[in-house]
Amino acid sequence: MGTQTMKTDNMHGLDFLKLIDFSSEEIAALIELADDMKKNKEKYLDSLKGQILGMIFEKHSTRTRVSFEAAMLQLGGHAMFLSSNDLQVGRGETIEDTGKVLSGYLDGIMIRTHSHSRIEALAEAASIPVINGLTDLYHPCQALADLLTVYELKGSFKGNKMVYIGDGNNVAHSLMIASVMVGMDFALTAPVGYEAAPQVVEIAQKISEQTGAKLTFTEDPLEAVKGADFIYTDVWTSMGQEEEAKERLQVFAPYQVNDQLMAVANPDCKFMHCLPAHRGEEVSASVMDGEKSVVFQQAENRMHAQKAVLYSLMKK
């Protein structure tokens, strides 16, 4: 544990925008740190005493806001909610100017925003760590929570198969990268036209060659879930796609995670979802609320995974 903690110590002052900015060893070390922080909460009390995290929200949130705020409070620091509706950035001030100004007041910034280029511009301008709470391309904090959940349930990553079913979105991108980084096999099944972004797939393929993780893509969900240890899905219509909702319901109907699909996977396969979930759409109520579902363990792990990120980036 000592060596791996040192690896996360080397992250101090860096940004956390996407997982591929770090080595596989650093990601594994973050998971072990998160696991330790969850088990030994009192050990880390006041570790970020006096530190202030500014949280900019340009998209709605439940888990991201509450988990980051709770994480900072449990580490002895403070979290400041900053809605873009209330900031000058919502009235035309550039994200770069916002980053420079906030750097004079805060010790770190978490932002939940739209384009990934926007968070990169913020990080470039800011002199304090910037954390990706979600962009249209990546959701790295969610993927860390997912890895922590797998680690708790299995004790390791290699030899396990993660299957993502549905829209090849930001959650799928980060989950795919995270899985192959730690040597876990990964399969993605999506309808034609809704696959993961080619540039992300290319990155994942290169990583999988280094780690030995098997990476597969198919249109057939029944084929994808054979031998699955984890089946993961997300909503079919994300924020900003509301106009496509009716069309998406039809296209994704064969991709619902239900009891029939779970039966094709390994007997002890677990169901995962980043939430919020729409029962009766991407997942049946019987699976979502069944004994194989670990979605609320996942949700809690957002806080513990983010604690590890905050501790590694911001600890003085």
mmCIF file of C-alpha atoms in Angstrom:
data_model
loop_
_atom_site.group_PDB
_atom_site.id
_atom_site.type_symbol
_atom_site.label_atom_id
_atom_site.label_comp_id
_atom_site.label_asym_id
_atom_site.label_seq_id
_atom_site.Cartn_x
_atom_site.Cartn_y
_atom_site.Cartn_z
ATOM 1 C CA MET A 1 0.000 0.000 0.000
ATOM 2 C CA GLY A 2 2.892 2.372 0.797
ATOM 3 C CA THR A 3 4.319 2.446 -2.725
ATOM 4 C CA GLN A 4 0.926 2.964 -4.293
ATOM 5 C CA THR A 5 0.099 5.799 -1.917
ATOM 6 C CA MET A 6 3.330 7.450 -3.035
ATOM 7 C CA LYS A 7 2.143 7.220 -6.628
ATOM 8 C CA THR A 8 -1.020 9.150 -5.774
ATOM 9 C CA ASP A 9 1.064 11.665 -3.820
ATOM 10 C CA ASN A 10 2.803 12.468 -7.110
ATOM 11 C CA MET A 11 -0.560 13.674 -8.455
ATOM 12 C CA HIS A 12 -0.579 16.752 -6.207
ATOM 13 C CA GLY A 13 -1.263 19.909 -8.175
ATOM 14 C CA LEU A 14 -2.303 18.055 -11.342
ATOM 15 C CA ASP A 15 -5.719 18.115 -13.015
ATOM 16 C CA PHE A 16 -8.118 15.159 -13.250
ATOM 17 C CA LEU A 17 -9.732 15.553 -16.663
ATOM 18 C CA LYS A 18 -9.553 12.035 -18.105
ATOM 19 C CA LEU A 19 -8.165 8.687 -16.983
ATOM 20 C CA ILE A 20 -5.620 8.381 -19.801
ATOM 21 C CA ASP A 21 -3.670 11.302 -18.340
ATOM 22 C CA PHE A 22 -2.504 8.808 -15.689
ATOM 23 C CA SER A 23 -0.768 5.450 -15.725
ATOM 24 C CA SER A 24 -2.518 2.152 -15.036
ATOM 25 C CA GLU A 25 -0.515 1.983 -11.790
ATOM 26 C CA GLU A 26 -1.763 5.405 -10.691
ATOM 27 C CA ILE A 27 -5.391 4.438 -11.407
ATOM 28 C CA ALA A 28 -4.961 1.202 -9.436
ATOM 29 C CA ALA A 29 -3.373 3.196 -6.602
ATOM 30 C CA LEU A 30 -6.344 5.594 -6.552
ATOM 31 C CA ILE A 31 -8.713 2.633 -6.194
ATOM 32 C CA GLU A 32 -6.700 1.197 -3.291
ATOM 33 C CA LEU A 33 -6.593 4.625 -1.665
ATOM 34 C CA ALA A 34 -10.364 5.032 -2.109
ATOM 35 C CA ASP A 35 -10.892 1.589 -0.574
ATOM 36 C CA ASP A 36 -8.743 2.540 2.416
ATOM 37 C CA MET A 37 -10.498 5.891 2.813
ATOM 38 C CA LYS A 38 -13.865 4.127 2.829
ATOM 39 C CA LYS A 39 -12.751 1.572 5.432
ATOM 40 C CA ASN A 40 -10.750 3.987 7.616
ATOM 41 C CA LYS A 41 -12.666 7.257 7.475
ATOM 42 C CA GLU A 42 -11.206 8.620 10.735
ATOM 43 C CA LYS A 43 -7.639 8.272 9.407
ATOM 44 C CA TYR A 44 -8.263 11.011 6.833
ATOM 45 C CA LEU A 45 -10.268 13.480 8.923
ATOM 46 C CA ASP A 46 -8.922 17.020 8.514
ATOM 47 C CA SER A 47 -6.570 15.933 5.705
ATOM 48 C CA LEU A 48 -7.958 18.809 3.591
ATOM 49 C CA LYS A 49 -8.551 21.183 6.511
ATOM 50 C CA GLY A 50 -8.852 24.784 5.312
ATOM 51 C CA GLN A 51 -9.084 23.737 1.655
ATOM 52 C CA ILE A 52 -11.941 25.046 -0.506
ATOM 53 C CA LEU A 53 -13.326 23.295 -3.588
ATOM 54 C CA GLY A 54 -15.411 25.387 -5.980
ATOM 55 C CA MET A 55 -18.021 23.303 -7.826
ATOM 56 C CA ILE A 56 -19.233 24.778 -11.133
ATOM 57 C CA PHE A 57 -22.434 23.219 -12.470
ATOM 58 C CA GLU A 58 -23.479 23.842 -16.074
ATOM 59 C CA LYS A 59 -25.521 20.601 -15.996
ATOM 60 C CA HIS A 60 -27.972 19.344 -13.364
ATOM 61 C CA SER A 61 -26.738 16.878 -10.773
ATOM 62 C CA THR A 62 -27.653 14.809 -7.731
ATOM 63 C CA ARG A 63 -24.762 12.387 -7.130
ATOM 64 C CA THR A 64 -21.949 14.644 -8.362
ATOM 65 C CA ARG A 65 -22.956 17.613 -6.241
ATOM 66 C CA VAL A 66 -23.779 15.764 -3.028
ATOM 67 C CA SER A 67 -20.859 13.294 -3.221
ATOM 68 C CA PHE A 68 -18.241 15.997 -3.813
ATOM 69 C CA GLU A 69 -19.686 18.258 -1.137
ATOM 70 C CA ALA A 70 -19.875 15.411 1.391
ATOM 71 C CA ALA A 71 -16.363 14.247 0.465
ATOM 72 C CA MET A 72 -14.855 17.681 1.116
ATOM 73 C CA LEU A 73 -16.708 18.041 4.420
ATOM 74 C CA GLN A 74 -15.593 14.579 5.579
ATOM 75 C CA LEU A 75 -11.982 15.487 4.750
ATOM 76 C CA GLY A 76 -12.243 18.679 6.807
ATOM 77 C CA GLY A 77 -12.507 21.070 3.863
ATOM 78 C CA HIS A 78 -15.286 23.139 2.332
ATOM 79 C CA ALA A 79 -17.218 22.863 -0.934
ATOM 80 C CA MET A 80 -18.829 25.830 -2.660
ATOM 81 C CA PHE A 81 -21.727 25.271 -5.086
ATOM 82 C CA LEU A 82 -21.437 27.582 -8.095
ATOM 83 C CA SER A 83 -24.317 27.445 -10.574
ATOM 84 C CA SER A 84 -23.451 28.807 -14.013
ATOM 85 C CA ASN A 85 -26.799 30.632 -13.837
ATOM 86 C CA ASP A 86 -25.417 32.682 -10.959
ATOM 87 C CA LEU A 87 -21.875 33.204 -12.281
ATOM 88 C CA GLN A 88 -20.716 35.744 -14.834
ATOM 89 C CA VAL A 89 -19.606 32.814 -17.009
ATOM 90 C CA GLY A 90 -23.328 32.331 -17.634
ATOM 91 C CA ARG A 91 -23.471 35.902 -18.973
ATOM 92 C CA GLY A 92 -20.512 35.847 -21.321
ATOM 93 C CA GLU A 93 -17.374 35.924 -19.182
ATOM 94 C CA THR A 94 -14.883 33.475 -20.668
ATOM 95 C CA ILE A 95 -14.149 30.191 -18.938
ATOM 96 C CA GLU A 96 -10.460 31.168 -18.989
ATOM 97 C CA ASP A 97 -11.115 34.405 -17.074
ATOM 98 C CA THR A 98 -13.306 32.482 -14.649
ATOM 99 C CA GLY A 99 -10.494 29.991 -14.043
ATOM 100 C CA LYS A 100 -7.944 32.725 -13.356
ATOM 101 C CA VAL A 101 -10.263 34.557 -10.965
ATOM 102 C CA LEU A 102 -11.282 31.420 -9.035
ATOM 103 C CA SER A 103 -7.631 30.386 -8.713
ATOM 104 C CA GLY A 104 -7.172 33.377 -6.410
ATOM 105 C CA TYR A 105 -9.957 32.276 -4.089
ATOM 106 C CA LEU A 106 -10.014 28.473 -4.111
ATOM 107 C CA ASP A 107 -7.765 25.408 -3.792
ATOM 108 C CA GLY A 108 -9.494 23.338 -6.468
ATOM 109 C CA ILE A 109 -12.302 23.433 -9.032
ATOM 110 C CA MET A 110 -14.728 20.685 -10.001
ATOM 111 C CA ILE A 111 -16.808 21.393 -13.098
ATOM 112 C CA ARG A 112 -19.730 19.541 -14.660
ATOM 113 C CA THR A 113 -20.057 20.901 -18.183
ATOM 114 C CA HIS A 114 -20.731 20.205 -21.860
ATOM 115 C CA SER A 115 -17.806 20.040 -24.296
ATOM 116 C CA HIS A 116 -14.537 18.493 -23.150
ATOM 117 C CA SER A 117 -12.616 21.348 -24.794
ATOM 118 C CA ARG A 118 -14.290 23.694 -22.288
ATOM 119 C CA ILE A 119 -12.830 21.904 -19.271
ATOM 120 C CA GLU A 120 -9.430 21.767 -20.964
ATOM 121 C CA ALA A 121 -9.544 25.543 -21.483
ATOM 122 C CA LEU A 122 -10.467 26.029 -17.818
ATOM 123 C CA ALA A 123 -7.635 23.775 -16.641
ATOM 124 C CA GLU A 124 -5.142 25.550 -18.887
ATOM 125 C CA ALA A 125 -6.067 28.945 -17.416
ATOM 126 C CA ALA A 126 -6.436 27.900 -13.767
ATOM 127 C CA SER A 127 -3.413 27.596 -11.470
ATOM 128 C CA ILE A 128 -5.222 25.150 -9.142
ATOM 129 C CA PRO A 129 -6.347 21.537 -9.793
ATOM 130 C CA VAL A 130 -9.395 21.100 -12.024
ATOM 131 C CA ILE A 131 -11.537 17.947 -11.732
ATOM 132 C CA ASN A 132 -13.886 16.634 -14.400
ATOM 133 C CA GLY A 133 -17.325 16.104 -12.858
ATOM 134 C CA LEU A 134 -18.658 15.204 -16.326
ATOM 135 C CA THR A 135 -18.250 16.343 -19.920
ATOM 136 C CA ASP A 136 -19.944 15.148 -23.084
ATOM 137 C CA LEU A 137 -16.889 12.978 -23.830
ATOM 138 C CA TYR A 138 -15.777 11.590 -20.455
ATOM 139 C CA HIS A 139 -17.018 10.855 -16.934
ATOM 140 C CA PRO A 140 -13.837 9.712 -15.119
ATOM 141 C CA CYS A 141 -15.124 10.062 -11.543
ATOM 142 C CA GLN A 142 -17.987 7.695 -12.326
ATOM 143 C CA ALA A 143 -15.548 5.163 -13.816
ATOM 144 C CA LEU A 144 -13.385 5.297 -10.678
ATOM 145 C CA ALA A 145 -16.453 4.570 -8.547
ATOM 146 C CA ASP A 146 -17.260 1.665 -10.872
ATOM 147 C CA LEU A 147 -13.750 0.238 -10.486
ATOM 148 C CA LEU A 148 -13.954 0.608 -6.708
ATOM 149 C CA THR A 149 -17.220 -1.357 -6.748
ATOM 150 C CA VAL A 150 -15.647 -4.154 -8.819
ATOM 151 C CA TYR A 151 -12.635 -4.181 -6.480
ATOM 152 C CA GLU A 152 -14.882 -4.530 -3.416
ATOM 153 C CA LEU A 153 -16.859 -7.374 -4.967
ATOM 154 C CA LYS A 154 -14.035 -9.296 -6.638
ATOM 155 C CA GLY A 155 -10.810 -8.244 -4.914
ATOM 156 C CA SER A 156 -9.098 -7.810 -8.296
ATOM 157 C CA PHE A 157 -9.787 -6.821 -11.900
ATOM 158 C CA LYS A 158 -8.069 -9.303 -14.178
ATOM 159 C CA GLY A 159 -10.145 -12.311 -15.123
ATOM 160 C CA ASN A 160 -13.396 -10.337 -14.945
ATOM 161 C CA LYS A 161 -15.570 -9.223 -17.859
ATOM 162 C CA MET A 162 -17.431 -5.901 -17.894
ATOM 163 C CA VAL A 163 -20.192 -5.490 -20.491
ATOM 164 C CA TYR A 164 -21.705 -2.108 -21.315
ATOM 165 C CA ILE A 165 -25.084 -2.142 -23.074
ATOM 166 C CA GLY A 166 -26.621 0.862 -24.787
ATOM 167 C CA ASP A 167 -25.527 4.314 -25.893
ATOM 168 C CA GLY A 168 -21.780 4.700 -26.488
ATOM 169 C CA ASN A 169 -21.669 7.903 -24.430
ATOM 170 C CA ASN A 170 -19.350 9.606 -21.937
ATOM 171 C CA VAL A 171 -20.020 6.948 -19.274
ATOM 172 C CA ALA A 172 -19.239 4.164 -21.758
ATOM 173 C CA HIS A 173 -16.047 5.949 -22.831
ATOM 174 C CA SER A 174 -14.610 6.292 -19.334
ATOM 175 C CA LEU A 175 -15.767 2.819 -18.267
ATOM 176 C CA MET A 176 -14.101 1.278 -21.336
ATOM 177 C CA ILE A 177 -10.821 3.122 -20.710
ATOM 178 C CA ALA A 178 -10.908 2.325 -16.980
ATOM 179 C CA SER A 179 -11.619 -1.370 -17.537
ATOM 180 C CA VAL A 180 -8.795 -2.017 -19.980
ATOM 181 C CA MET A 181 -6.361 0.114 -17.941
ATOM 182 C CA VAL A 182 -6.702 -2.278 -15.006
ATOM 183 C CA GLY A 183 -6.656 -5.369 -17.220
ATOM 184 C CA MET A 184 -10.378 -6.155 -17.124
ATOM 185 C CA ASP A 185 -12.033 -7.529 -20.287
ATOM 186 C CA PHE A 186 -14.591 -5.142 -21.753
ATOM 187 C CA ALA A 187 -17.405 -5.567 -24.278
ATOM 188 C CA LEU A 188 -19.634 -2.827 -25.664
ATOM 189 C CA THR A 189 -22.889 -3.547 -27.445
ATOM 190 C CA ALA A 190 -24.789 -0.711 -29.089
ATOM 191 C CA PRO A 191 -27.072 -0.127 -32.086
ATOM 192 C CA VAL A 192 -25.509 1.095 -35.342
ATOM 193 C CA GLY A 193 -24.988 4.845 -35.171
ATOM 194 C CA TYR A 194 -24.764 4.887 -31.378
ATOM 195 C CA GLU A 195 -21.352 3.261 -30.933
ATOM 196 C CA ALA A 196 -18.535 4.724 -28.835
ATOM 197 C CA ALA A 197 -16.509 7.558 -30.397
ATOM 198 C CA PRO A 198 -13.842 6.157 -32.771
ATOM 199 C CA GLN A 199 -11.034 8.184 -31.174
ATOM 200 C CA VAL A 200 -11.854 6.721 -27.736
ATOM 201 C CA VAL A 201 -12.069 3.186 -29.129
ATOM 202 C CA GLU A 202 -8.639 3.651 -30.705
ATOM 203 C CA ILE A 203 -7.178 4.745 -27.353
ATOM 204 C CA ALA A 204 -8.789 1.780 -25.567
ATOM 205 C CA GLN A 205 -7.437 -0.657 -28.151
ATOM 206 C CA LYS A 206 -3.886 0.599 -27.654
ATOM 207 C CA ILE A 207 -4.204 0.304 -23.869
ATOM 208 C CA SER A 208 -5.705 -3.196 -24.110
ATOM 209 C CA GLU A 209 -2.696 -4.345 -26.124
ATOM 210 C CA GLN A 210 -0.455 -3.234 -23.262
ATOM 211 C CA THR A 211 -2.547 -4.674 -20.412
ATOM 212 C CA GLY A 212 -3.790 -7.853 -22.101
ATOM 213 C CA ALA A 213 -7.455 -6.981 -21.581
ATOM 214 C CA LYS A 214 -9.816 -8.321 -24.244
ATOM 215 C CA LEU A 215 -11.866 -5.633 -25.969
ATOM 216 C CA THR A 216 -14.904 -6.544 -28.080
ATOM 217 C CA PHE A 217 -17.690 -4.691 -29.897
ATOM 218 C CA THR A 218 -20.946 -6.156 -31.191
ATOM 219 C CA GLU A 219 -24.496 -5.141 -32.104
ATOM 220 C CA ASP A 220 -25.829 -8.284 -30.411
ATOM 221 C CA PRO A 221 -26.434 -7.877 -26.655
ATOM 222 C CA LEU A 222 -26.973 -11.625 -26.155
ATOM 223 C CA GLU A 223 -23.553 -12.307 -27.667
ATOM 224 C CA ALA A 224 -21.927 -9.551 -25.608
ATOM 225 C CA VAL A 225 -23.136 -10.741 -22.207
ATOM 226 C CA LYS A 226 -21.879 -14.318 -22.515
ATOM 227 C CA GLY A 227 -19.416 -14.849 -19.667
ATOM 228 C CA ALA A 228 -20.158 -11.402 -18.185
ATOM 229 C CA ASP A 229 -19.308 -10.724 -14.535
ATOM 230 C CA PHE A 230 -20.805 -7.234 -14.690
ATOM 231 C CA ILE A 231 -23.537 -5.837 -16.936
ATOM 232 C CA TYR A 232 -23.719 -2.041 -17.051
ATOM 233 C CA THR A 233 -26.157 0.316 -18.702
ATOM 234 C CA ASP A 234 -27.130 3.991 -18.741
ATOM 235 C CA VAL A 235 -30.205 5.972 -19.758
ATOM 236 C CA TRP A 236 -30.966 5.921 -23.471
ATOM 237 C CA THR A 237 -31.576 9.677 -23.617
ATOM 238 C CA SER A 238 -29.015 11.872 -21.869
ATOM 239 C CA MET A 239 -29.262 15.561 -20.986
ATOM 240 C CA GLY A 240 -29.446 17.644 -24.150
ATOM 241 C CA GLN A 241 -30.897 14.775 -26.240
ATOM 242 C CA GLU A 242 -34.529 15.187 -25.205
ATOM 243 C CA GLU A 243 -35.665 15.879 -28.791
ATOM 244 C CA GLU A 244 -34.369 12.421 -29.790
ATOM 245 C CA ALA A 245 -36.159 10.612 -26.947
ATOM 246 C CA LYS A 246 -38.975 9.032 -29.007
ATOM 247 C CA GLU A 247 -36.582 7.744 -31.682
ATOM 248 C CA ARG A 248 -34.112 6.458 -29.093
ATOM 249 C CA LEU A 249 -36.815 4.479 -27.275
ATOM 250 C CA GLN A 250 -37.452 2.519 -30.478
ATOM 251 C CA VAL A 251 -33.793 2.060 -31.462
ATOM 252 C CA PHE A 252 -32.666 0.880 -28.018
ATOM 253 C CA ALA A 253 -35.681 -1.316 -27.153
ATOM 254 C CA PRO A 254 -33.752 -4.572 -27.926
ATOM 255 C CA TYR A 255 -30.990 -3.409 -25.550
ATOM 256 C CA GLN A 256 -32.995 -3.434 -22.321
ATOM 257 C CA VAL A 257 -31.244 -5.195 -19.438
ATOM 258 C CA ASN A 258 -33.835 -7.644 -18.125
ATOM 259 C CA ASP A 259 -33.972 -11.042 -16.455
ATOM 260 C CA GLN A 260 -33.683 -12.871 -19.784
ATOM 261 C CA LEU A 261 -30.468 -11.028 -20.627
ATOM 262 C CA MET A 262 -29.006 -11.461 -17.132
ATOM 263 C CA ALA A 263 -29.655 -15.212 -17.399
ATOM 264 C CA VAL A 264 -27.180 -15.461 -20.316
ATOM 265 C CA ALA A 265 -24.342 -13.985 -18.209
ATOM 266 C CA ASN A 266 -22.363 -15.739 -15.455
ATOM 267 C CA PRO A 267 -24.586 -16.917 -12.559
ATOM 268 C CA ASP A 268 -23.093 -14.395 -10.128
ATOM 269 C CA CYS A 269 -23.121 -11.499 -12.628
ATOM 270 C CA LYS A 270 -23.881 -8.113 -11.044
ATOM 271 C CA PHE A 271 -25.929 -5.283 -12.552
ATOM 272 C CA MET A 272 -24.473 -1.751 -12.605
ATOM 273 C CA HIS A 273 -25.913 1.648 -13.558
ATOM 274 C CA CYS A 274 -24.517 5.165 -13.089
ATOM 275 C CA LEU A 275 -28.030 6.508 -12.280
ATOM 276 C CA PRO A 276 -30.515 8.077 -12.586
ATOM 277 C CA ALA A 277 -32.317 5.014 -13.967
ATOM 278 C CA HIS A 278 -35.536 4.762 -15.935
ATOM 279 C CA ARG A 279 -37.153 1.478 -14.930
ATOM 280 C CA GLY A 280 -38.978 -0.093 -17.858
ATOM 281 C CA GLU A 281 -36.648 1.539 -20.385
ATOM 282 C CA GLU A 282 -32.923 0.652 -20.250
ATOM 283 C CA VAL A 283 -33.463 -1.732 -17.319
ATOM 284 C CA SER A 284 -36.418 -3.700 -16.012
ATOM 285 C CA ALA A 285 -37.561 -3.018 -12.451
ATOM 286 C CA SER A 286 -36.893 -6.660 -11.564
ATOM 287 C CA VAL A 287 -33.186 -6.291 -12.403
ATOM 288 C CA MET A 288 -32.783 -2.749 -11.059
ATOM 289 C CA ASP A 289 -34.283 -3.699 -7.698
ATOM 290 C CA GLY A 290 -33.169 -7.327 -7.695
ATOM 291 C CA GLU A 291 -30.497 -9.106 -5.668
ATOM 292 C CA LYS A 292 -27.905 -8.829 -8.453
ATOM 293 C CA SER A 293 -28.096 -5.037 -8.536
ATOM 294 C CA VAL A 294 -25.192 -3.125 -6.957
ATOM 295 C CA VAL A 295 -26.246 0.320 -8.195
ATOM 296 C CA PHE A 296 -26.523 1.935 -4.760
ATOM 297 C CA GLN A 297 -23.135 0.595 -3.681
ATOM 298 C CA GLN A 298 -21.816 2.192 -6.879
ATOM 299 C CA ALA A 299 -23.560 5.466 -6.080
ATOM 300 C CA GLU A 300 -22.043 5.630 -2.590
ATOM 301 C CA ASN A 301 -18.640 4.839 -4.071
ATOM 302 C CA ARG A 302 -18.734 8.083 -6.056
ATOM 303 C CA MET A 303 -17.952 9.843 -2.781
ATOM 304 C CA HIS A 304 -15.129 7.499 -1.766
ATOM 305 C CA ALA A 305 -13.495 7.482 -5.212
ATOM 306 C CA GLN A 306 -13.676 11.277 -5.345
ATOM 307 C CA LYS A 307 -12.175 11.516 -1.871
ATOM 308 C CA ALA A 308 -9.129 9.722 -3.249
ATOM 309 C CA VAL A 309 -8.929 12.172 -6.160
ATOM 310 C CA LEU A 310 -9.357 15.233 -3.927
ATOM 311 C CA TYR A 311 -6.803 13.929 -1.414
ATOM 312 C CA SER A 312 -4.264 13.125 -4.126
ATOM 313 C CA LEU A 313 -4.633 16.445 -5.964
ATOM 314 C CA MET A 314 -5.180 18.906 -3.130
ATOM 315 C CA LYS A 315 -3.431 17.657 0.001
ATOM 316 C CA LYS A 316 -0.767 20.196 0.996
#
